[in-house]
Coordinates of C-alpha atoms in Angstrom, one line a residue:
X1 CA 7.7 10.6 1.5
X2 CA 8.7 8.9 -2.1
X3 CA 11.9 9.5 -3.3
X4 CA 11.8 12.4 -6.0
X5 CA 15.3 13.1 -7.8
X6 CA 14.4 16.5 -9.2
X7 CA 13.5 17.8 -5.4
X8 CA 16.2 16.1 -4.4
X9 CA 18.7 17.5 -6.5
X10 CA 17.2 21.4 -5.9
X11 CA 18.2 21.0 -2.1
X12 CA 21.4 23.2 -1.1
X13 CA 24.0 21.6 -1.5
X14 CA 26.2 21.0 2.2
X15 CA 29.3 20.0 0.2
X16 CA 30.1 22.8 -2.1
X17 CA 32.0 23.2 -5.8
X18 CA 35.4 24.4 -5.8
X19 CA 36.7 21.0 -3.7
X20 CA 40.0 18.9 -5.4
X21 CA 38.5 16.1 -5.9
X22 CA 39.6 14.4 -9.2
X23 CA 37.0 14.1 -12.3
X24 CA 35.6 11.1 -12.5
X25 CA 35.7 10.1 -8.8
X26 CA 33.2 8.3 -6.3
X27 CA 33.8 9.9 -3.6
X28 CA 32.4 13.3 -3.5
X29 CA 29.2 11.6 -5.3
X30 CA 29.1 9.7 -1.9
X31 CA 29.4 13.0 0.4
X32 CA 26.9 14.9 -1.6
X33 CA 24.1 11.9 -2.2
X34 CA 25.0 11.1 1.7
X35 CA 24.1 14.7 2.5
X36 CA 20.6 15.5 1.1
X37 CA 19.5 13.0 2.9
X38 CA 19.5 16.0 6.0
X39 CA 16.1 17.5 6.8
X40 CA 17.1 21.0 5.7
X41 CA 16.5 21.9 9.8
X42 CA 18.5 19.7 10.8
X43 CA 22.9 20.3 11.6
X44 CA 25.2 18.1 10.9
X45 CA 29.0 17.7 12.3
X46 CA 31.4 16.1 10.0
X47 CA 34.1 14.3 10.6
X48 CA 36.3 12.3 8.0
X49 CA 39.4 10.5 8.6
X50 CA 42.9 11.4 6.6
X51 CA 41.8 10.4 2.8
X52 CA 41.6 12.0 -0.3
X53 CA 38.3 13.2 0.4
X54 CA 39.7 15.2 3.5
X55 CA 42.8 16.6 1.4
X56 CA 41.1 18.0 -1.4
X57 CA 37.9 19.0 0.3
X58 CA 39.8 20.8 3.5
X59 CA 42.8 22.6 2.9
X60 CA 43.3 25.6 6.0
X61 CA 42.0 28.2 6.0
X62 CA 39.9 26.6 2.8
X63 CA 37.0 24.0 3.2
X64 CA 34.3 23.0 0.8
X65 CA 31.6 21.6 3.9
X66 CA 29.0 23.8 4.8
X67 CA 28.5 21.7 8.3
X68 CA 31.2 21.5 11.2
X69 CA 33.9 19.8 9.9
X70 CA 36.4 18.0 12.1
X71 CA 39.4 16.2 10.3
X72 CA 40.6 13.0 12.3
X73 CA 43.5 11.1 12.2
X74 CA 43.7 8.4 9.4
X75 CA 43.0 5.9 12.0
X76 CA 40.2 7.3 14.8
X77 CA 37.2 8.6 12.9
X78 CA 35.1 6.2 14.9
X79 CA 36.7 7.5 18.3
X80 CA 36.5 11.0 17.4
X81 CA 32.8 11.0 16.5
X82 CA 32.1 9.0 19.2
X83 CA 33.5 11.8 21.4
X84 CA 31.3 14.6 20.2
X85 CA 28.2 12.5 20.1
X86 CA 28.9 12.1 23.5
X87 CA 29.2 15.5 24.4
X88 CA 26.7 16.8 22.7
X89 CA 24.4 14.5 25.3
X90 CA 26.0 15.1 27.6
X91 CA 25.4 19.6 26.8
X92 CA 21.7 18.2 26.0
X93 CA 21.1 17.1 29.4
X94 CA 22.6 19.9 30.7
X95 CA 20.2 22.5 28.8
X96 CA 23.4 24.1 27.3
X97 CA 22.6 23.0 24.0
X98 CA 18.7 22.4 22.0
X99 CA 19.5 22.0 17.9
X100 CA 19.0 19.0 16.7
X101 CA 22.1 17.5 15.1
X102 CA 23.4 14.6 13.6
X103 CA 26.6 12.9 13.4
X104 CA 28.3 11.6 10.4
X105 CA 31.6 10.0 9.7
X106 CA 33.6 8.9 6.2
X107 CA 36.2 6.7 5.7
X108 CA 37.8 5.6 2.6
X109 CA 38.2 1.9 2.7
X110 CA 42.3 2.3 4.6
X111 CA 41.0 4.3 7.2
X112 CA 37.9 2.2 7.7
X113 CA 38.4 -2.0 6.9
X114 CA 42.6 -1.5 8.0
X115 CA 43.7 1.4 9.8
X116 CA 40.7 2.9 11.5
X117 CA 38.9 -0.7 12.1
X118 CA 39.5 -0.7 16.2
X119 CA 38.2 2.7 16.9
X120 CA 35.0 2.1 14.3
X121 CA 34.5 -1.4 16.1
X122 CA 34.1 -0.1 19.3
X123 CA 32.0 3.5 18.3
X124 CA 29.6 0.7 17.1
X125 CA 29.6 -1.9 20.1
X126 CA 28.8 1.0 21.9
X127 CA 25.8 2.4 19.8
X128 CA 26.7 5.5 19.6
X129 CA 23.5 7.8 17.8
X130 CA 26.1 8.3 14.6
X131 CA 26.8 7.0 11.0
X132 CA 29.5 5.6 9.9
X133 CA 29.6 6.2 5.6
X134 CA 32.8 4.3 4.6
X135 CA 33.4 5.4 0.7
X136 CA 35.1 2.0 -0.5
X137 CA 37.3 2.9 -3.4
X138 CA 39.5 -0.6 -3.0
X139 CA 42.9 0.9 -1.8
X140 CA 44.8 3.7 -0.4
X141 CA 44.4 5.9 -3.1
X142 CA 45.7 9.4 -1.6
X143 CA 49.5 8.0 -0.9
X144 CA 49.7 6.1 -4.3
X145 CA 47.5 3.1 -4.7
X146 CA 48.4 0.9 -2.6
X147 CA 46.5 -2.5 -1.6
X148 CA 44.2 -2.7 1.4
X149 CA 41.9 -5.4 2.9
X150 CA 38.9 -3.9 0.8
X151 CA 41.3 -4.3 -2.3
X152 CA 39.9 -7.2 -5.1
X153 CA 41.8 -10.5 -5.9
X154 CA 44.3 -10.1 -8.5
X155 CA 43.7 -6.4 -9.0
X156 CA 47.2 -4.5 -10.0
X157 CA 48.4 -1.9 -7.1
X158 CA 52.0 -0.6 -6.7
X159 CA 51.9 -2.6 -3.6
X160 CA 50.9 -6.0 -5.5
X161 CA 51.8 -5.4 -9.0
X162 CA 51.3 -7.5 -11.5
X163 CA 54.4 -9.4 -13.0
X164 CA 56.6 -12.3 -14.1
X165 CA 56.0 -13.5 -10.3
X166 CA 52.6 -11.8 -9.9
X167 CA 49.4 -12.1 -10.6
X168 CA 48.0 -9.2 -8.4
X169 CA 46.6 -8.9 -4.8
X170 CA 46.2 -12.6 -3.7
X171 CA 43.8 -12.7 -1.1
X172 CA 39.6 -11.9 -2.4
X173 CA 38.2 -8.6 -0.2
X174 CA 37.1 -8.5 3.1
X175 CA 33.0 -8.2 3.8
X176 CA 33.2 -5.2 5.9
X177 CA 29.4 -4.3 5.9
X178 CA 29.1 -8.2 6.8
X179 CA 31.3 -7.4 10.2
X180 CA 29.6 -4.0 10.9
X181 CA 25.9 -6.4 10.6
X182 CA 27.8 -8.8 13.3
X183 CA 27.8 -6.0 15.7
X184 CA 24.5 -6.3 15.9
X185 CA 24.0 -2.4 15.5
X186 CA 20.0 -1.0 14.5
X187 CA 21.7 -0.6 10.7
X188 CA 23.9 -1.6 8.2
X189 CA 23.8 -1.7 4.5
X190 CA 25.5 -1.9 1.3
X191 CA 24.9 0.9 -2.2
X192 CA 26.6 2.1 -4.7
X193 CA 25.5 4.3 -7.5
X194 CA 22.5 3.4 -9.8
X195 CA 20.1 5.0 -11.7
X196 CA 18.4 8.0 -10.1
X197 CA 20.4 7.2 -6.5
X198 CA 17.2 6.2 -5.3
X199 CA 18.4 3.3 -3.3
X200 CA 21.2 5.1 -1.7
X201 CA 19.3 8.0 -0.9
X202 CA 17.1 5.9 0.8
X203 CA 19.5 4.2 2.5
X204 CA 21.2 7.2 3.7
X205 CA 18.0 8.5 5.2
X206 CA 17.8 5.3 7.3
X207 CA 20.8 5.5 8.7
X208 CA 20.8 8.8 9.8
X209 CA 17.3 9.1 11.6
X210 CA 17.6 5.4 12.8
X211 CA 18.4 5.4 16.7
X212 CA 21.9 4.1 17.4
X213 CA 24.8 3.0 15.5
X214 CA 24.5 3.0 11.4
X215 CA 27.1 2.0 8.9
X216 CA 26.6 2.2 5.4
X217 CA 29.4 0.8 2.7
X218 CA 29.1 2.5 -0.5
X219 CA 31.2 1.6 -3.4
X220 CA 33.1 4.7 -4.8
X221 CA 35.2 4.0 -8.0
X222 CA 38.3 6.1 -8.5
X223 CA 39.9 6.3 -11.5
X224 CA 43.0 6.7 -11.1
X225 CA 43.9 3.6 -9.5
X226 CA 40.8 1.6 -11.4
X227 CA 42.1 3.2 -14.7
X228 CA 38.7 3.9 -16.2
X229 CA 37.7 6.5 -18.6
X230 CA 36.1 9.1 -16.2
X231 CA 32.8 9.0 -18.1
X232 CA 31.8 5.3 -17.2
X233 CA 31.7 5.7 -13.5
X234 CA 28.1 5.4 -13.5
X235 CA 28.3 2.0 -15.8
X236 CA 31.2 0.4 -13.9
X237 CA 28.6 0.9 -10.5
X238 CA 25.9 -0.7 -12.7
X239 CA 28.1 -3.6 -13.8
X240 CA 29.3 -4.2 -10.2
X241 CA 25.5 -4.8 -9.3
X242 CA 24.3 -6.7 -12.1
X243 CA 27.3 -9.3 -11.9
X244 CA 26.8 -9.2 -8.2
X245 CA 30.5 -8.2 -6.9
X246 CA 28.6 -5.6 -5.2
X247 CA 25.3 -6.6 -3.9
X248 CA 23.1 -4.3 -2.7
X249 CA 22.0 -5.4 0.7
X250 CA 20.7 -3.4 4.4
X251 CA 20.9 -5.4 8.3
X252 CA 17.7 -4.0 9.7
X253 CA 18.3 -4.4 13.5
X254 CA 19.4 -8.3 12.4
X255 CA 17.2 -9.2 9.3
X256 CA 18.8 -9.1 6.0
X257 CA 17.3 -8.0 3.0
X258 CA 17.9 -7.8 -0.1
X259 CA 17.7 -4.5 -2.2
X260 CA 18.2 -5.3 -5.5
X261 CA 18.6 -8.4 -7.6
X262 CA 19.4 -8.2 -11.3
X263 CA 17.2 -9.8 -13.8
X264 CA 19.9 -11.4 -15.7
X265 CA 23.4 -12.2 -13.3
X266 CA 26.1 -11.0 -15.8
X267 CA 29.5 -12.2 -15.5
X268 CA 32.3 -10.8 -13.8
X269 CA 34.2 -10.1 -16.7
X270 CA 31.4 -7.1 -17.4
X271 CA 32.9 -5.5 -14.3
X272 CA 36.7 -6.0 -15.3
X273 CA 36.7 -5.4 -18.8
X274 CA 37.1 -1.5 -18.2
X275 CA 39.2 -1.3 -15.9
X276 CA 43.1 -1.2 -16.7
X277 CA 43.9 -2.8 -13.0
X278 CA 42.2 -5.8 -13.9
X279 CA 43.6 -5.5 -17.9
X280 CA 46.3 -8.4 -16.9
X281 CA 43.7 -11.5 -16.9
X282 CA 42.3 -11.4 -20.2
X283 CA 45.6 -12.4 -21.4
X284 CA 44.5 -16.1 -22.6
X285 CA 46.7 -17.7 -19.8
X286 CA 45.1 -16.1 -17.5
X287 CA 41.5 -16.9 -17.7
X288 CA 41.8 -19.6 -14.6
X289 CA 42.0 -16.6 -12.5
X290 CA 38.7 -14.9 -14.1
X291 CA 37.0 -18.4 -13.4
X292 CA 37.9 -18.3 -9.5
X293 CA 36.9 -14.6 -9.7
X294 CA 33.8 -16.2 -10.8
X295 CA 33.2 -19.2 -8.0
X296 CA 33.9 -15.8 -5.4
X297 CA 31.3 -13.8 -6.7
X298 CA 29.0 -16.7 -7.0
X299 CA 29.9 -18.4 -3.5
X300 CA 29.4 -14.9 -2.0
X301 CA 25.9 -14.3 -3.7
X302 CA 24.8 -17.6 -2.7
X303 CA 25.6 -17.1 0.9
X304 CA 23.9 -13.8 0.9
X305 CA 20.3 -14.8 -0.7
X306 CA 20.2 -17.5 1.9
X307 CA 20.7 -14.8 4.7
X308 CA 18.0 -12.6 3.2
X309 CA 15.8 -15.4 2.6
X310 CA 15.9 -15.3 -0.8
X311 CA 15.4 -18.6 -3.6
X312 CA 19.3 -19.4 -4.3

């Protein structure tokens, strides 16, 4: 069926007003776009790691999620939901049990690249019928901005500040859907948000009624520890895309392809320019560290239109 945004947008919603989420965030714009993507029959069970989605959206006796809900700790999301995906076969083959539901997980980007990474490795060797939605907002943002592995290069965090000594975070951001690909699950794919959601949307609907393990990495700004005006989340997604820090990409059971490629490749600076953690290298001295930005973003696109089989 083609993707229509005003049908789309009439469904109930699963992930109710009311939650604690801050203005201007990704995250919840994740959950609910993640969400719709449910056949209306169809149940889901939820479970989200420790993150600021599962503070502000799930405070006893309090919750915002109209499915089962089961909050995990910060570091076995992938364990947990492997559990009940298990039992619920296991009630299936037993005639206990005959509605039909489906099994999804978040993760900020702590919980999933850092913390959680061992217990979502394994939930996807072993292929369990779930999804995996890891809502990448670049560092632990619920305990005060600290830097993780999904954290960019030289971005300021209270764990690599920028200084005298410091330039920001040293090391460039680990390619987690790249890793999820290698475990050669049915689906993988990268999103953010752009235009109408379309591409998410449809993304999200392929991973939940494809067979077997799905992950799905969705960039989800936060402005707080980005420091943007709340307003231009939606323009600091499409800048992301069209300077290709953030491809859009999907790993259909091993064949890459490629979901979007801008007409004109802007530079990077059109992604840092509004954000105040990256407000240190436009100082003059500092535009050496913009150009390696650069050769990363370029190195990494290169790499990727080879894998989808696309003209570099």
């Amino acid at each position: 069926m083609a993707y229509n945004l005003k049908e789309q947008m009439n469904k109930p919603e699963r992930l109710s007003g009311g939650h604690r989420m801050c203005a201007g965030c990704g995250a919840p714009i994740a959950v609910r776009t993640m969400l719709r993507a449910l056949k209306p029959e169809d149940k889901a069970t939820i479970v989200s790691a420790t993150s600021c989605l599962e503070v502000s959206t799930f405070l006893y006796p309090y919750t915002a999620w109209k499915d089962s809900f089961i909050h995990t700790a910060f570091e076995n999301a992938g364990a947990t939901m492997s559990g009940v995906e298990g039992a619920y076969n296991a009630l299936r083959r037993k005639g206990k049990l005959d509605e039909t539901y489906k099994f999804i997980a978040f993760g900020g980007d702590g919980g999933t690249y850092d913390i959680g990474f061992q217990s979502l490795s394994g939930a996807m060797e072993r292929n369990h019928d779930m999804v995996y939605v890891c809502y990448d907002n670049g560092a632990y943002m619920n305990t005060g901005i600290q830097r993780s592995s999904a954290t960019p290069k030289y971005a300021d965090t209270t764990t690599t500040p920028i200084g005298s000594e410091s330039s920001g975070k040293i090391q460039p951001r680990k390619d987690m859907a790249a890793i999820m690909a290698a475990h050669n699950i049915p689906y993988a794919a990268q999103t953010t948000f752009m235009g109408n959601m379309k591409d998410m949307h449809e993304k999200a609907e392929k991973a939940i009624y494809t067979k077997g393990a799905a992950y799905l990495n969705v960039m989800a700004p936060c402005p707080r520890g980005w420091r943007y005006d709340e307003s231009k989340l939606m323009e600091i997604c499409k800048a992301a895309v069209d300077t290709c820090y953030w491809p859009c990409f999907e790993v259909i059971n091993g064949e890459w392809k490629l979901s979007y490629r801008p007409k004109e490749k802007l530079p990077i600076e059109e992604f840092l320019k509004s954000q105040g953690r990256f407000k240190h290298l436009f100082k003059p001295e500092n535009k050496h560290l913009i150009e390696e930005m650069q050769k990363e973003v370029d190195r990494r696109w290169n790499e990727l239109l080879k894998k989808c089989g696309e003209e570099v």
